[in-house]
Amino acid sequence: MAQATFSVRMDEVLKKQFDGLCQEFGMNASTAINVFARAVVRQRRIPFEISSPESDITREDAMHAFTALRAQAKNNGIADMSLDDINNEIALARTETET
């Protein structure tokens, strides 16, 4: 079977960690990538779950966060800001960030 080269860019620290684990498994990184590729082709899917570490935000969670922000605004004396005041604060923050 003809061989082809596959080049991947990754973080240097991650590569060192990956190489170390592959050695512990008795293989090199190239063999590990081949094992992964064969599993993907054989199973016709990624052979593990890819998910976000964040859980779904519920309406209850969102309302709790909103209530907490409202209380914080009241404690900081800014609960009565108008929409224009808020937009001016946003514009000021953006201007300060750009400089």
C-alpha positions as a Markdown table, in Angstrom:
| # | Residue | x | y | z |
|---|---|---|---|---|
| 1 | Met | 0.0 | 0.0 | 0.0 |
| 2 | Ala | 1.3 | 3.4 | -0.9 |
| 3 | Gln | 2.1 | 5.8 | 1.9 |
| 4 | Ala | 1.1 | 9.5 | 2.2 |
| 5 | Thr | 2.4 | 12.2 | 4.5 |
| 6 | Phe | -0.1 | 13.9 | 6.8 |
| 7 | Ser | 1.1 | 17.1 | 8.5 |
| 8 | Val | -0.7 | 18.5 | 11.6 |
| 9 | Arg | -0.1 | 21.7 | 13.5 |
| 10 | Met | -0.6 | 21.6 | 17.2 |
| 11 | Asp | 0.5 | 23.3 | 20.4 |
| 12 | Glu | 4.0 | 22.3 | 21.3 |
| 13 | Val | 3.1 | 21.4 | 24.9 |
| 14 | Leu | 0.2 | 19.3 | 23.7 |
| 15 | Lys | 2.5 | 17.5 | 21.2 |
| 16 | Lys | 5.0 | 16.7 | 23.9 |
| 17 | Gln | 2.2 | 15.3 | 26.1 |
| 18 | Phe | 0.8 | 13.3 | 23.2 |
| 19 | Asp | 4.2 | 11.9 | 22.3 |
| 20 | Gly | 4.8 | 10.9 | 25.9 |
| 21 | Leu | 1.5 | 9.1 | 26.2 |
| 22 | Cys | 2.0 | 7.3 | 22.9 |
| 23 | Gln | 5.4 | 6.1 | 24.2 |
| 24 | Glu | 3.7 | 4.8 | 27.3 |
| 25 | Phe | 1.2 | 2.9 | 25.0 |
| 26 | Gly | 4.2 | 1.4 | 23.1 |
| 27 | Met | 3.7 | 3.3 | 19.9 |
| 28 | Asn | 4.7 | 6.6 | 18.3 |
| 29 | Ala | 2.4 | 9.5 | 17.4 |
| 30 | Ser | 2.2 | 8.4 | 13.8 |
| 31 | Thr | 0.9 | 5.0 | 14.8 |
| 32 | Ala | -1.6 | 6.6 | 17.2 |
| 33 | Ile | -3.0 | 8.9 | 14.4 |
| 34 | Asn | -3.3 | 5.8 | 12.1 |
| 35 | Val | -5.2 | 3.9 | 14.8 |
| 36 | Phe | -7.5 | 6.9 | 15.2 |
| 37 | Ala | -8.0 | 7.3 | 11.4 |
| 38 | Arg | -8.8 | 3.6 | 11.0 |
| 39 | Ala | -11.4 | 3.7 | 13.8 |
| 40 | Val | -13.0 | 6.8 | 12.2 |
| 41 | Val | -13.2 | 5.0 | 8.8 |
| 42 | Arg | -14.4 | 1.7 | 10.2 |
| 43 | Gln | -17.1 | 3.2 | 12.5 |
| 44 | Arg | -17.9 | 6.1 | 10.1 |
| 45 | Arg | -17.9 | 8.5 | 13.1 |
| 46 | Ile | -15.5 | 10.1 | 15.6 |
| 47 | Pro | -15.0 | 7.2 | 18.1 |
| 48 | Phe | -15.6 | 9.4 | 21.1 |
| 49 | Glu | -18.0 | 12.0 | 22.2 |
| 50 | Ile | -17.2 | 15.6 | 21.5 |
| 51 | Ser | -19.1 | 18.0 | 23.8 |
| 52 | Ser | -18.9 | 21.3 | 25.5 |
| 53 | Pro | -17.9 | 21.4 | 29.1 |
| 54 | Glu | -20.7 | 23.9 | 29.8 |
| 55 | Ser | -24.1 | 22.5 | 30.5 |
| 56 | Asp | -27.2 | 23.8 | 28.9 |
| 57 | Ile | -28.4 | 27.1 | 30.5 |
| 58 | Thr | -32.0 | 26.8 | 31.6 |
| 59 | Arg | -34.5 | 29.6 | 31.9 |
| 60 | Glu | -34.2 | 29.3 | 35.6 |
| 61 | Asp | -30.4 | 29.7 | 35.5 |
| 62 | Ala | -30.8 | 32.8 | 33.2 |
| 63 | Met | -33.4 | 34.4 | 35.5 |
| 64 | His | -31.2 | 33.7 | 38.5 |
| 65 | Ala | -28.2 | 35.4 | 36.7 |
| 66 | Phe | -30.5 | 38.4 | 35.7 |
| 67 | Thr | -31.7 | 38.8 | 39.3 |
| 68 | Ala | -28.2 | 38.7 | 40.6 |
| 69 | Leu | -27.1 | 41.4 | 38.1 |
| 70 | Arg | -30.1 | 43.5 | 39.0 |
| 71 | Ala | -29.2 | 43.3 | 42.7 |
| 72 | Gln | -25.6 | 44.2 | 41.9 |
| 73 | Ala | -26.7 | 47.2 | 39.9 |
| 74 | Lys | -28.9 | 48.4 | 42.8 |
| 75 | Asn | -26.0 | 47.9 | 45.3 |
| 76 | Asn | -23.7 | 49.9 | 43.0 |
| 77 | Gly | -26.2 | 52.7 | 42.6 |
| 78 | Ile | -26.7 | 52.3 | 38.9 |
| 79 | Ala | -30.1 | 50.5 | 38.8 |
| 80 | Asp | -31.8 | 53.6 | 37.4 |
| 81 | Met | -29.6 | 54.1 | 34.4 |
| 82 | Ser | -31.4 | 54.9 | 31.2 |
| 83 | Leu | -30.8 | 53.1 | 27.9 |
| 84 | Asp | -28.9 | 56.2 | 26.7 |
| 85 | Asp | -26.7 | 56.1 | 29.8 |
| 86 | Ile | -26.0 | 52.4 | 29.2 |
| 87 | Asn | -25.2 | 53.0 | 25.5 |
| 88 | Asn | -22.8 | 55.9 | 26.5 |
| 89 | Glu | -21.0 | 53.6 | 28.9 |
| 90 | Ile | -20.6 | 51.0 | 26.2 |
| 91 | Ala | -19.3 | 53.6 | 23.8 |
| 92 | Leu | -16.8 | 54.8 | 26.4 |
| 93 | Ala | -15.6 | 51.3 | 27.2 |
| 94 | Arg | -15.1 | 50.6 | 23.5 |
| 95 | Thr | -13.1 | 53.8 | 23.0 |
| 96 | Glu | -10.9 | 53.0 | 26.0 |
| 97 | Thr | -10.3 | 49.5 | 24.6 |
| 98 | Glu | -9.2 | 50.8 | 21.2 |
| 99 | Thr | -6.6 | 53.1 | 22.6 |
